[in-house]
Amino acid sequence: MTKSNWHIMLAIVLTAIVAQATFAQSTAIDSVKIEVDEKISAADLLVDFDILRNTLESLHPGLFRYNDRASLDKAFEELRAEFSSDRTLAEAYRAISIFAAKIRCGHTYANFFNQGPAVEAQLLKRPRVPFYFRWLGDRIVVTHSLASEPQLKPGTQITAINGTPVTEILTRLMTVARADGRNDAKRLSHLEVTGGSEFEAFDVYFPLFFPWTTEEFEIAIFDSSTGNEKTLRVLPMTHEQRLAVKESGDSEAQDASLWKLESREDRIGYLCMPSWVAYKGTWNWRQSITEIFDELIKQDAAALIIDVRGNEGGTTEIADVILSRLIRERLNLGNIQEKVRFRTVPENLLPYLNTWDPSFQRLGQNAEDIGDGFFRLRRSSSAALAPQGDRFAGKVYILVDAANSSATFRFASLAQQHGLATLVGQPTGGNQRGTNGGAMYFLRLPKSQIELDIPLIGSFPEGTPPDAGLTPEVLVAPTIEDIANGHDAVLEKALELARPTLR
């Protein structure tokens, strides 16, 4: 992890791997079995509720970043009322997801990758739509079809699924989409299906709100040639079928390089970085970045386009290594206060908590009591980044979108703030008011077996920044025609901007 105070902007990159291994261990809690459609009693759900509330109020540093006490109490009471009746596992998971979204913390949710066998089997592996898509406003636009129906092709606008208008679907699913603050661009991005992950939010949440009993999906599409709607019937895909498609298109070995420098035009470098999750293997990403910038300087490149679209985050130090090759002098990374809500974790909560680092139990032990229920970590200070190696003096363009909400948000923020690059694309995820993360506990509720990610460190920048992500200097909104024709309008705009730099 970087020594910068901004490291807590990092999405918890260890969650999907370490937590799965941790929860795979046999415990008394894991022995609970819940069958399909079996009701969990209200008495048991209220046990889970008390543990959930106690844990959040004891540990979570961001409960009041976007909520006052009255609104948070109201959210708790609504969840308690929901749990005052017997519920199925699906109903309980949906209720917890709705509640968690009200905290407006992008790292607080019932993480798909950390659930136990019962939740995974019943809720995460249900049939799913046979296409990938993105939201353009409140419209579903197909980006890639996996169905045999030829009319379901890239650029197709879907207006309803199983008789429910997509506008209603979006309204309901936005109540569970995770994002920081009021950054709805991130929520929209979170609800797209891209094929990039084993579990995607739309696949999980859609059947929780809109269950169906037929063997086919009824898809209403807009026929642009006639201006009318047309109804198609398509078979859903199983979890295994969708996963097989993903794996067949995933050619990267665990230790293979995550990116490489390309030349799109003479003396314009293009570096596509779809992932910064560089901790899984032994590939030397640091050396790769060094070699890339050395090559750019050797070739006297006039411009570099860095594409981090779709990249939520990963290893935070990647940003620092890149930025160190763009600066002339030490770069002030800002004065960020890192705060926690506890000195040591209450003993009565420990049976329900797991994480990868036992020292988190004493995270605030030596922190400074600053009142209002917060302890400031001693490492909170103004940090700086020093130049490393020969500086790349060409123009830099960073392609961004709403997925950039953690390490890549920090990267784009520092580059924009210090004039090191021009951002091109769409508003980012993340939030200028800071996020919660850095250290995590994974709360497993004993009766329902539902897991909830709980961040432990809150980052609080000086002043009152906007409750929003970053707005690029050059906004480019992809159109339906771009999707239909496979045209990358954002990259094309960056190339257009870079061409005048050529001598």
Short mmCIF file of C-alpha atoms in Angstrom, two decimals:
data_model
loop_
_atom_site.label_atom_id
_atom_site.label_comp_id
_atom_site.label_asym_id
_atom_site.label_seq_id
_atom_site.Cartn_x
_atom_site.Cartn_y
_atom_site.Cartn_z
CA MET A 1 0.00 0.00 0.00
CA THR A 2 1.18 3.53 -0.63
CA LYS A 3 2.52 5.62 2.22
CA SER A 4 0.26 8.42 1.11
CA ASN A 5 -2.68 9.30 3.32
CA TRP A 6 -4.84 8.89 0.25
CA HIS A 7 -4.36 5.13 0.36
CA ILE A 8 -7.72 4.69 2.03
CA MET A 9 -9.37 5.76 -1.20
CA LEU A 10 -8.43 2.27 -2.36
CA ALA A 11 -11.29 -0.15 -3.01
CA ILE A 12 -10.58 -3.09 -0.78
CA VAL A 13 -8.70 -5.14 -3.28
CA LEU A 14 -8.15 -8.02 -0.91
CA THR A 15 -11.85 -8.49 -0.23
CA ALA A 16 -12.69 -10.88 -3.03
CA ILE A 17 -9.69 -13.15 -2.43
CA VAL A 18 -8.82 -13.05 1.24
CA ALA A 19 -12.36 -12.91 2.55
CA GLN A 20 -13.43 -15.90 0.51
CA ALA A 21 -10.58 -17.94 1.94
CA THR A 22 -11.31 -16.69 5.44
CA PHE A 23 -15.00 -17.50 5.30
CA ALA A 24 -14.34 -20.91 3.81
CA GLN A 25 -13.05 -22.00 7.20
CA SER A 26 -15.46 -24.08 9.24
CA THR A 27 -17.04 -22.21 12.12
CA ALA A 28 -20.06 -22.66 14.32
CA ILE A 29 -21.78 -19.84 12.44
CA ASP A 30 -21.15 -21.47 9.04
CA SER A 31 -22.95 -24.63 10.16
CA VAL A 32 -26.34 -22.91 9.82
CA LYS A 33 -28.25 -24.21 6.79
CA ILE A 34 -31.02 -22.29 5.05
CA GLU A 35 -33.10 -24.02 2.40
CA VAL A 36 -34.68 -22.39 -0.63
CA ASP A 37 -37.89 -20.50 0.28
CA GLU A 38 -37.44 -21.40 3.95
CA LYS A 39 -38.52 -18.53 6.15
CA ILE A 40 -36.07 -17.09 8.62
CA SER A 41 -37.99 -16.30 11.78
CA ALA A 42 -38.50 -12.73 12.90
CA ALA A 43 -36.82 -13.60 16.20
CA ASP A 44 -33.68 -14.70 14.38
CA LEU A 45 -33.71 -11.73 12.05
CA LEU A 46 -33.94 -9.35 14.99
CA VAL A 47 -30.87 -11.02 16.47
CA ASP A 48 -29.08 -10.24 13.20
CA PHE A 49 -30.44 -6.70 13.25
CA ASP A 50 -29.09 -5.97 16.73
CA ILE A 51 -25.65 -7.30 15.77
CA LEU A 52 -25.68 -5.30 12.54
CA ARG A 53 -26.65 -2.05 14.22
CA ASN A 54 -24.22 -2.49 17.09
CA THR A 55 -21.36 -3.25 14.69
CA LEU A 56 -22.03 -0.33 12.38
CA GLU A 57 -22.45 2.20 15.19
CA SER A 58 -19.31 0.93 16.90
CA LEU A 59 -17.00 0.68 13.89
CA HIS A 60 -18.16 2.45 10.73
CA PRO A 61 -16.45 5.86 10.27
CA GLY A 62 -18.80 7.15 7.56
CA LEU A 63 -22.29 6.69 8.97
CA PHE A 64 -22.76 10.45 9.30
CA ARG A 65 -20.79 11.63 6.29
CA TYR A 66 -24.03 11.87 4.30
CA ASN A 67 -26.66 11.21 7.01
CA ASP A 68 -27.70 13.02 10.16
CA ARG A 69 -28.75 11.06 13.25
CA ALA A 70 -32.46 11.37 12.46
CA SER A 71 -32.16 9.99 8.92
CA LEU A 72 -29.90 7.16 10.05
CA ASP A 73 -32.23 6.22 12.90
CA LYS A 74 -35.09 6.19 10.39
CA ALA A 75 -33.12 3.82 8.14
CA PHE A 76 -32.41 1.50 11.06
CA GLU A 77 -36.05 1.48 12.12
CA GLU A 78 -37.20 0.67 8.59
CA LEU A 79 -34.89 -2.33 8.54
CA ARG A 80 -36.04 -3.40 11.98
CA ALA A 81 -39.67 -3.19 10.86
CA GLU A 82 -38.86 -5.35 7.83
CA PHE A 83 -37.25 -7.92 10.13
CA SER A 84 -40.23 -7.97 12.48
CA SER A 85 -41.85 -10.58 10.23
CA ASP A 86 -40.53 -13.91 8.99
CA ARG A 87 -38.57 -13.47 5.74
CA THR A 88 -36.96 -15.65 3.10
CA LEU A 89 -33.23 -15.35 2.56
CA ALA A 90 -33.88 -13.37 -0.62
CA GLU A 91 -36.14 -10.92 1.21
CA ALA A 92 -33.61 -10.50 4.01
CA TYR A 93 -30.73 -9.94 1.57
CA ARG A 94 -32.76 -7.35 -0.33
CA ALA A 95 -33.70 -5.52 2.87
CA ILE A 96 -30.09 -5.39 4.05
CA SER A 97 -28.97 -4.19 0.61
CA ILE A 98 -31.56 -1.39 0.63
CA PHE A 99 -30.45 -0.37 4.11
CA ALA A 100 -26.72 -0.46 3.28
CA ALA A 101 -27.25 1.75 0.23
CA LYS A 102 -28.71 4.45 2.47
CA ILE A 103 -25.32 4.85 4.17
CA ARG A 104 -24.02 6.07 0.78
CA CYS A 105 -20.68 4.36 1.18
CA GLY A 106 -19.34 2.56 -1.87
CA HIS A 107 -17.53 0.03 0.32
CA THR A 108 -20.50 -0.92 2.51
CA TYR A 109 -22.63 -3.65 0.95
CA ALA A 110 -23.48 -7.33 1.08
CA ASN A 111 -20.47 -8.23 -1.04
CA PHE A 112 -21.28 -10.87 -3.66
CA PHE A 113 -17.80 -12.37 -3.36
CA ASN A 114 -17.86 -12.79 0.41
CA GLN A 115 -21.14 -14.67 0.87
CA GLY A 116 -21.35 -18.19 2.25
CA PRO A 117 -22.57 -21.26 0.33
CA ALA A 118 -26.27 -20.79 1.10
CA VAL A 119 -26.44 -17.21 -0.09
CA GLU A 120 -24.28 -17.91 -3.12
CA ALA A 121 -26.31 -20.92 -4.23
CA GLN A 122 -29.72 -19.34 -3.70
CA LEU A 123 -29.17 -15.72 -4.67
CA LEU A 124 -26.02 -15.26 -6.71
CA LYS A 125 -26.25 -18.03 -9.30
CA ARG A 126 -29.72 -17.46 -10.63
CA PRO A 127 -30.44 -17.32 -14.39
CA ARG A 128 -29.49 -14.04 -16.00
CA VAL A 129 -30.12 -11.98 -19.10
CA PRO A 130 -28.29 -13.22 -22.24
CA PHE A 131 -26.66 -9.91 -23.13
CA TYR A 132 -24.32 -7.25 -21.86
CA PHE A 133 -25.54 -3.67 -21.68
CA ARG A 134 -24.95 -0.18 -20.42
CA TRP A 135 -27.33 2.49 -19.22
CA LEU A 136 -27.59 5.60 -21.37
CA GLY A 137 -29.67 7.79 -19.10
CA ASP A 138 -32.62 5.59 -18.18
CA ARG A 139 -32.33 3.39 -21.27
CA ILE A 140 -30.79 -0.08 -21.51
CA VAL A 141 -28.62 -0.32 -24.62
CA VAL A 142 -27.22 -3.71 -25.61
CA THR A 143 -23.43 -3.76 -26.06
CA HIS A 144 -23.03 -7.48 -26.77
CA SER A 145 -25.58 -10.23 -27.27
CA LEU A 146 -25.17 -13.82 -26.13
CA ALA A 147 -28.63 -14.83 -27.39
CA SER A 148 -29.52 -16.54 -30.65
CA GLU A 149 -32.09 -13.85 -31.44
CA PRO A 150 -30.52 -11.77 -34.28
CA GLN A 151 -32.51 -8.62 -33.47
CA LEU A 152 -30.85 -8.40 -30.06
CA LYS A 153 -27.65 -6.79 -31.31
CA PRO A 154 -25.34 -3.98 -30.18
CA GLY A 155 -27.19 -0.68 -30.12
CA THR A 156 -30.58 -2.29 -29.46
CA GLN A 157 -32.67 -0.28 -26.99
CA ILE A 158 -34.55 -2.42 -24.49
CA THR A 159 -37.69 -0.74 -23.18
CA ALA A 160 -39.11 -3.47 -20.91
CA ILE A 161 -38.20 -6.84 -19.42
CA ASN A 162 -41.01 -9.27 -18.60
CA GLY A 163 -43.50 -6.46 -18.96
CA THR A 164 -41.75 -4.07 -16.56
CA PRO A 165 -40.51 -0.81 -18.11
CA VAL A 166 -36.75 -0.38 -17.75
CA THR A 167 -37.37 3.02 -16.16
CA GLU A 168 -39.15 1.25 -13.28
CA ILE A 169 -36.42 -1.38 -13.11
CA LEU A 170 -33.79 1.34 -12.81
CA THR A 171 -35.72 3.20 -10.12
CA ARG A 172 -35.97 0.09 -7.97
CA LEU A 173 -32.39 -1.07 -8.48
CA MET A 174 -30.96 2.35 -7.70
CA THR A 175 -32.17 1.76 -4.13
CA VAL A 176 -29.50 -0.92 -3.71
CA ALA A 177 -26.70 0.31 -5.99
CA ARG A 178 -23.52 1.19 -4.11
CA ALA A 179 -21.73 4.52 -4.46
CA ASP A 180 -20.25 7.28 -2.33
CA GLY A 181 -22.54 10.18 -1.56
CA ARG A 182 -24.84 11.36 -4.31
CA ASN A 183 -22.70 10.07 -7.15
CA ASP A 184 -25.47 8.48 -9.21
CA ALA A 185 -23.16 8.09 -12.20
CA LYS A 186 -21.35 5.42 -10.21
CA ARG A 187 -24.64 3.77 -9.30
CA LEU A 188 -25.61 3.55 -12.97
CA SER A 189 -22.21 2.08 -13.80
CA HIS A 190 -22.60 -0.44 -10.99
CA LEU A 191 -25.88 -1.65 -12.51
CA GLU A 192 -24.48 -2.35 -15.97
CA VAL A 193 -23.64 -5.85 -17.19
CA THR A 194 -20.20 -5.94 -18.79
CA GLY A 195 -19.13 -9.56 -18.59
CA GLY A 196 -16.12 -8.51 -16.55
CA SER A 197 -17.03 -10.27 -13.31
CA GLU A 198 -18.44 -13.58 -12.12
CA PHE A 199 -21.16 -11.78 -10.15
CA GLU A 200 -22.63 -8.53 -11.46
CA ALA A 201 -25.03 -6.34 -9.54
CA PHE A 202 -27.86 -6.39 -12.08
CA ASP A 203 -27.78 -10.20 -12.23
CA VAL A 204 -28.07 -10.42 -8.45
CA TYR A 205 -30.57 -7.65 -7.75
CA PHE A 206 -32.98 -7.91 -10.69
CA PRO A 207 -34.59 -11.22 -9.61
CA LEU A 208 -34.81 -9.96 -6.02
CA PHE A 209 -37.10 -7.15 -7.14
CA PHE A 210 -38.66 -8.69 -10.24
CA PRO A 211 -38.89 -12.49 -9.88
CA TRP A 212 -40.20 -14.44 -12.85
CA THR A 213 -41.56 -17.97 -13.29
CA THR A 214 -41.48 -18.43 -17.06
CA GLU A 215 -38.70 -20.24 -18.89
CA GLU A 216 -38.03 -17.28 -21.16
CA PHE A 217 -37.41 -13.56 -20.86
CA GLU A 218 -39.90 -11.35 -22.64
CA ILE A 219 -37.84 -8.47 -23.97
CA ALA A 220 -39.46 -5.36 -25.46
CA ILE A 221 -37.17 -3.50 -27.83
CA PHE A 222 -37.46 -0.23 -29.70
CA ASP A 223 -37.42 -0.72 -33.45
CA SER A 224 -35.70 2.40 -34.79
CA SER A 225 -36.75 1.59 -38.37
CA THR A 226 -40.46 1.80 -37.55
CA GLY A 227 -40.47 3.78 -34.32
CA ASN A 228 -42.47 1.01 -32.68
CA GLU A 229 -41.83 -1.52 -29.96
CA LYS A 230 -41.30 -5.17 -30.73
CA THR A 231 -41.41 -8.09 -28.31
CA LEU A 232 -38.76 -10.83 -28.34
CA ARG A 233 -38.57 -14.02 -26.32
CA VAL A 234 -35.10 -15.19 -25.34
CA LEU A 235 -33.80 -17.94 -23.11
CA PRO A 236 -31.92 -16.84 -19.99
CA MET A 237 -28.33 -17.90 -19.38
CA THR A 238 -27.27 -19.93 -16.39
CA HIS A 239 -24.52 -18.72 -14.12
CA GLU A 240 -22.25 -21.43 -15.54
CA GLN A 241 -22.97 -20.44 -19.15
CA ARG A 242 -22.21 -16.78 -18.50
CA LEU A 243 -19.06 -17.71 -16.58
CA ALA A 244 -17.90 -19.94 -19.43
CA VAL A 245 -18.22 -17.02 -21.84
CA LYS A 246 -16.23 -14.80 -19.50
CA GLU A 247 -13.48 -17.38 -19.03
CA SER A 248 -13.23 -18.09 -22.76
CA GLY A 249 -12.59 -14.40 -23.34
CA ASP A 250 -10.15 -14.07 -20.44
CA SER A 251 -6.77 -14.81 -21.93
CA GLU A 252 -4.71 -13.37 -19.10
CA ALA A 253 -2.79 -15.85 -16.98
CA GLN A 254 -2.42 -15.01 -13.32
CA ASP A 255 1.15 -13.77 -13.79
CA ALA A 256 0.65 -12.21 -17.24
CA SER A 257 1.02 -8.49 -17.76
CA LEU A 258 -2.09 -6.41 -17.11
CA TRP A 259 -1.22 -3.81 -19.71
CA LYS A 260 1.22 -2.88 -22.45
CA LEU A 261 2.11 0.26 -24.37
CA GLU A 262 0.69 0.57 -27.88
CA SER A 263 1.30 3.11 -30.62
CA ARG A 264 -2.01 4.33 -32.01
CA GLU A 265 -0.48 6.98 -34.23
CA ASP A 266 3.04 8.22 -34.82
CA ARG A 267 4.48 9.45 -31.50
CA ILE A 268 1.18 9.01 -29.62
CA GLY A 269 1.34 6.28 -27.02
CA TYR A 270 -1.76 4.44 -25.80
CA LEU A 271 -1.72 2.64 -22.46
CA CYS A 272 -4.92 0.70 -21.73
CA MET A 273 -5.11 -0.23 -18.03
CA PRO A 274 -8.37 -2.16 -17.49
CA SER A 275 -7.23 -3.41 -14.10
CA TRP A 276 -4.92 -2.33 -11.30
CA VAL A 277 -5.43 -5.54 -9.33
CA ALA A 278 -1.74 -6.38 -9.47
CA TYR A 279 -1.45 -8.32 -6.22
CA LYS A 280 -2.68 -11.70 -7.48
CA GLY A 281 0.48 -12.84 -9.22
CA THR A 282 4.20 -12.21 -9.38
CA TRP A 283 4.25 -9.94 -12.44
CA ASN A 284 6.48 -6.93 -11.81
CA TRP A 285 4.08 -4.08 -12.56
CA ARG A 286 6.49 -1.47 -11.21
CA GLN A 287 9.18 -2.49 -13.68
CA SER A 288 6.58 -2.49 -16.45
CA ILE A 289 5.67 1.15 -15.79
CA THR A 290 9.33 2.12 -15.62
CA GLU A 291 10.01 0.45 -18.98
CA ILE A 292 6.94 2.07 -20.55
CA PHE A 293 7.98 5.59 -19.62
CA ASP A 294 11.61 4.94 -20.56
CA GLU A 295 10.37 3.78 -23.97
CA LEU A 296 8.14 6.85 -24.38
CA ILE A 297 11.09 9.14 -23.66
CA LYS A 298 13.41 7.15 -25.94
CA GLN A 299 10.89 7.46 -28.79
CA ASP A 300 10.39 11.17 -28.10
CA ALA A 301 6.63 10.57 -27.79
CA ALA A 302 4.58 13.75 -28.03
CA ALA A 303 1.56 12.46 -26.12
CA LEU A 304 0.37 9.58 -23.95
CA ILE A 305 -3.22 8.42 -23.57
CA ILE A 306 -3.85 6.44 -20.36
CA ASP A 307 -7.16 4.55 -20.48
CA VAL A 308 -8.53 3.58 -17.05
CA ARG A 309 -12.19 3.31 -18.05
CA GLY A 310 -13.94 0.42 -16.35
CA ASN A 311 -11.13 0.24 -13.77
CA GLU A 312 -12.46 0.74 -10.24
CA GLY A 313 -9.09 0.48 -8.56
CA GLY A 314 -6.56 -1.94 -7.15
CA THR A 315 -2.97 -1.41 -6.09
CA THR A 316 -2.79 2.27 -5.11
CA GLU A 317 0.95 2.57 -5.62
CA ILE A 318 0.45 2.20 -9.38
CA ALA A 319 -0.87 5.77 -9.47
CA ASP A 320 2.12 7.04 -7.50
CA VAL A 321 4.64 5.37 -9.82
CA ILE A 322 2.93 6.86 -12.90
CA LEU A 323 2.62 10.32 -11.38
CA SER A 324 6.27 10.26 -10.28
CA ARG A 325 7.25 10.15 -13.97
CA LEU A 326 5.12 13.21 -14.80
CA ILE A 327 6.20 15.71 -12.14
CA ARG A 328 9.11 18.16 -12.00
CA GLU A 329 9.19 18.53 -8.22
CA ARG A 330 7.67 17.04 -5.10
CA LEU A 331 3.91 16.80 -5.36
CA ASN A 332 1.73 17.67 -2.36
CA LEU A 333 -0.83 14.89 -1.97
CA GLY A 334 -3.08 16.93 0.30
CA ASN A 335 -3.90 16.98 3.98
CA ILE A 336 -6.26 14.11 4.60
CA GLN A 337 -7.54 13.27 8.06
CA GLU A 338 -7.86 9.53 8.67
CA LYS A 339 -10.38 8.76 11.39
CA VAL A 340 -11.74 5.66 13.11
CA ARG A 341 -14.64 5.18 15.52
CA PHE A 342 -12.98 2.87 18.04
CA ARG A 343 -9.79 2.23 19.95
CA THR A 344 -10.34 -1.54 20.11
CA VAL A 345 -13.16 -3.62 18.69
CA PRO A 346 -15.72 -4.55 21.36
CA GLU A 347 -15.24 -8.17 22.44
CA ASN A 348 -18.90 -9.08 21.94
CA LEU A 349 -18.63 -8.32 18.19
CA LEU A 350 -15.52 -10.37 17.45
CA PRO A 351 -17.34 -13.72 16.96
CA TYR A 352 -19.11 -12.25 13.94
CA LEU A 353 -16.14 -10.47 12.35
CA ASN A 354 -13.32 -11.58 10.11
CA THR A 355 -10.55 -9.88 8.17
CA TRP A 356 -7.06 -10.47 6.80
CA ASP A 357 -5.14 -8.53 9.48
CA PRO A 358 -5.73 -9.24 13.19
CA SER A 359 -4.17 -5.87 14.09
CA PHE A 360 -7.36 -4.14 12.90
CA GLN A 361 -8.84 -5.13 16.25
CA ARG A 362 -6.64 -2.43 17.83
CA LEU A 363 -6.66 0.03 14.95
CA GLY A 364 -7.43 3.10 17.08
CA GLN A 365 -5.45 2.08 20.15
CA ASN A 366 -2.87 4.85 19.76
CA ALA A 367 -5.08 7.29 17.88
CA GLU A 368 -5.83 10.81 19.08
CA ASP A 369 -9.25 11.40 20.61
CA ILE A 370 -10.64 14.38 18.69
CA GLY A 371 -14.16 14.21 20.09
CA ASP A 372 -17.51 13.62 18.41
CA GLY A 373 -16.88 9.87 18.57
CA PHE A 374 -13.75 9.95 16.37
CA PHE A 375 -10.12 9.02 16.86
CA ARG A 376 -7.57 10.45 14.42
CA LEU A 377 -4.85 8.10 13.29
CA ARG A 378 -1.34 9.38 13.99
CA ARG A 379 -0.31 8.88 10.38
CA SER A 380 -2.71 11.64 9.24
CA SER A 381 -0.50 14.34 7.74
CA SER A 382 0.29 16.18 4.54
CA ALA A 383 2.31 13.83 2.33
CA ALA A 384 4.28 14.41 -0.86
CA LEU A 385 5.35 12.37 -3.86
CA ALA A 386 8.90 12.75 -5.22
CA PRO A 387 9.89 12.60 -8.91
CA GLN A 388 11.44 9.32 -10.02
CA GLY A 389 13.53 8.75 -13.13
CA ASP A 390 13.45 10.91 -16.25
CA ARG A 391 10.30 12.99 -16.59
CA PHE A 392 7.92 12.38 -19.48
CA ALA A 393 7.29 15.88 -20.84
CA GLY A 394 4.64 15.07 -23.44
CA LYS A 395 0.94 15.77 -23.17
CA VAL A 396 -1.04 13.27 -21.10
CA TYR A 397 -4.71 12.41 -21.51
CA ILE A 398 -6.54 10.15 -19.05
CA LEU A 399 -9.72 8.45 -20.24
CA VAL A 400 -12.18 8.16 -17.34
CA ASP A 401 -15.71 7.02 -16.55
CA ALA A 402 -17.99 6.30 -13.60
CA ALA A 403 -16.20 3.06 -12.72
CA ASN A 404 -13.22 5.08 -11.43
CA SER A 405 -14.15 5.22 -7.77
CA SER A 406 -11.15 4.26 -5.69
CA ALA A 407 -7.47 4.04 -6.65
CA THR A 408 -8.18 5.26 -10.18
CA PHE A 409 -10.35 8.08 -8.79
CA ARG A 410 -7.40 9.20 -6.68
CA PHE A 411 -5.11 8.99 -9.72
CA ALA A 412 -7.42 11.10 -11.87
CA SER A 413 -8.00 13.56 -9.02
CA LEU A 414 -4.31 14.23 -8.41
CA ALA A 415 -3.57 14.48 -12.13
CA GLN A 416 -6.39 16.96 -12.65
CA GLN A 417 -5.70 18.97 -9.50
CA HIS A 418 -2.03 19.50 -10.38
CA GLY A 419 -2.48 19.98 -14.12
CA LEU A 420 -0.57 16.84 -15.03
CA ALA A 421 -3.14 15.51 -17.50
CA THR A 422 -6.38 16.30 -19.28
CA LEU A 423 -9.31 14.09 -18.31
CA VAL A 424 -11.44 12.92 -21.22
CA GLY A 425 -14.68 10.96 -21.01
CA GLN A 426 -17.49 10.91 -18.49
CA PRO A 427 -17.76 11.97 -14.81
CA THR A 428 -16.00 9.59 -12.46
CA GLY A 429 -17.23 7.54 -9.57
CA GLY A 430 -15.81 8.14 -6.10
CA ASN A 431 -16.42 11.35 -4.21
CA GLN A 432 -14.41 14.49 -3.60
CA ARG A 433 -15.52 14.42 0.03
CA GLY A 434 -13.48 11.29 0.65
CA THR A 435 -14.37 7.65 1.14
CA ASN A 436 -14.24 4.91 3.73
CA GLY A 437 -11.90 1.95 3.36
CA GLY A 438 -8.26 1.14 3.97
CA ALA A 439 -9.08 -1.58 6.49
CA MET A 440 -12.16 -3.77 6.51
CA TYR A 441 -14.15 -6.14 8.63
CA PHE A 442 -16.41 -8.73 7.08
CA LEU A 443 -19.51 -9.09 9.25
CA ARG A 444 -21.25 -12.47 8.97
CA LEU A 445 -24.73 -12.29 10.50
CA PRO A 446 -25.25 -15.55 12.40
CA LYS A 447 -28.89 -16.32 11.63
CA SER A 448 -29.30 -15.30 7.99
CA GLN A 449 -25.64 -15.99 7.07
CA ILE A 450 -25.56 -12.75 5.09
CA GLU A 451 -22.18 -11.01 4.99
CA LEU A 452 -21.71 -7.23 4.99
CA ASP A 453 -18.45 -5.40 4.21
CA ILE A 454 -17.68 -2.74 6.82
CA PRO A 455 -14.85 -0.22 6.22
CA LEU A 456 -12.95 0.94 9.27
CA ILE A 457 -11.03 4.07 8.23
CA GLY A 458 -12.67 7.26 6.98
CA SER A 459 -10.71 9.79 4.93
CA PHE A 460 -11.79 13.38 5.39
CA PRO A 461 -10.24 16.10 3.20
CA GLU A 462 -9.99 19.71 4.30
CA GLY A 463 -12.94 22.00 3.75
CA THR A 464 -16.22 20.91 2.19
CA PRO A 465 -15.53 19.64 -1.33
CA PRO A 466 -18.44 18.95 -3.70
CA ASP A 467 -20.52 15.84 -3.06
CA ALA A 468 -19.59 14.47 -6.49
CA GLY A 469 -17.01 12.68 -8.56
CA LEU A 470 -14.67 14.44 -10.96
CA THR A 471 -15.87 16.19 -14.10
CA PRO A 472 -13.48 15.74 -17.05
CA GLU A 473 -12.14 18.82 -18.82
CA VAL A 474 -13.38 17.21 -22.04
CA LEU A 475 -16.79 15.55 -21.70
CA VAL A 476 -17.64 12.88 -24.24
CA ALA A 477 -20.97 11.07 -24.02
CA PRO A 478 -21.11 7.85 -26.10
CA THR A 479 -24.24 7.52 -28.19
CA ILE A 480 -26.41 4.60 -29.21
CA GLU A 481 -24.88 4.89 -32.67
CA ASP A 482 -21.39 4.62 -31.19
CA ILE A 483 -22.36 1.39 -29.43
CA ALA A 484 -24.07 -0.04 -32.51
CA ASN A 485 -21.05 0.70 -34.71
CA GLY A 486 -18.39 -0.27 -32.17
CA HIS A 487 -17.05 3.30 -32.26
CA ASP A 488 -14.95 4.46 -29.31
CA ALA A 489 -15.83 8.15 -29.25
CA VAL A 490 -13.82 8.83 -26.09
CA LEU A 491 -10.57 7.42 -27.46
CA GLU A 492 -11.13 9.13 -30.79
CA LYS A 493 -11.56 12.47 -29.02
CA ALA A 494 -8.33 11.96 -27.08
CA LEU A 495 -6.48 11.15 -30.30
CA GLU A 496 -7.93 14.29 -31.87
CA LEU A 497 -6.66 16.35 -28.94
CA ALA A 498 -3.24 14.72 -29.05
CA ARG A 499 -2.58 15.24 -32.79
CA PRO A 500 -1.80 18.99 -32.59
CA THR A 501 1.11 18.15 -30.25
CA LEU A 502 2.92 16.43 -33.12
CA ARG A 503 5.77 18.41 -34.65
#
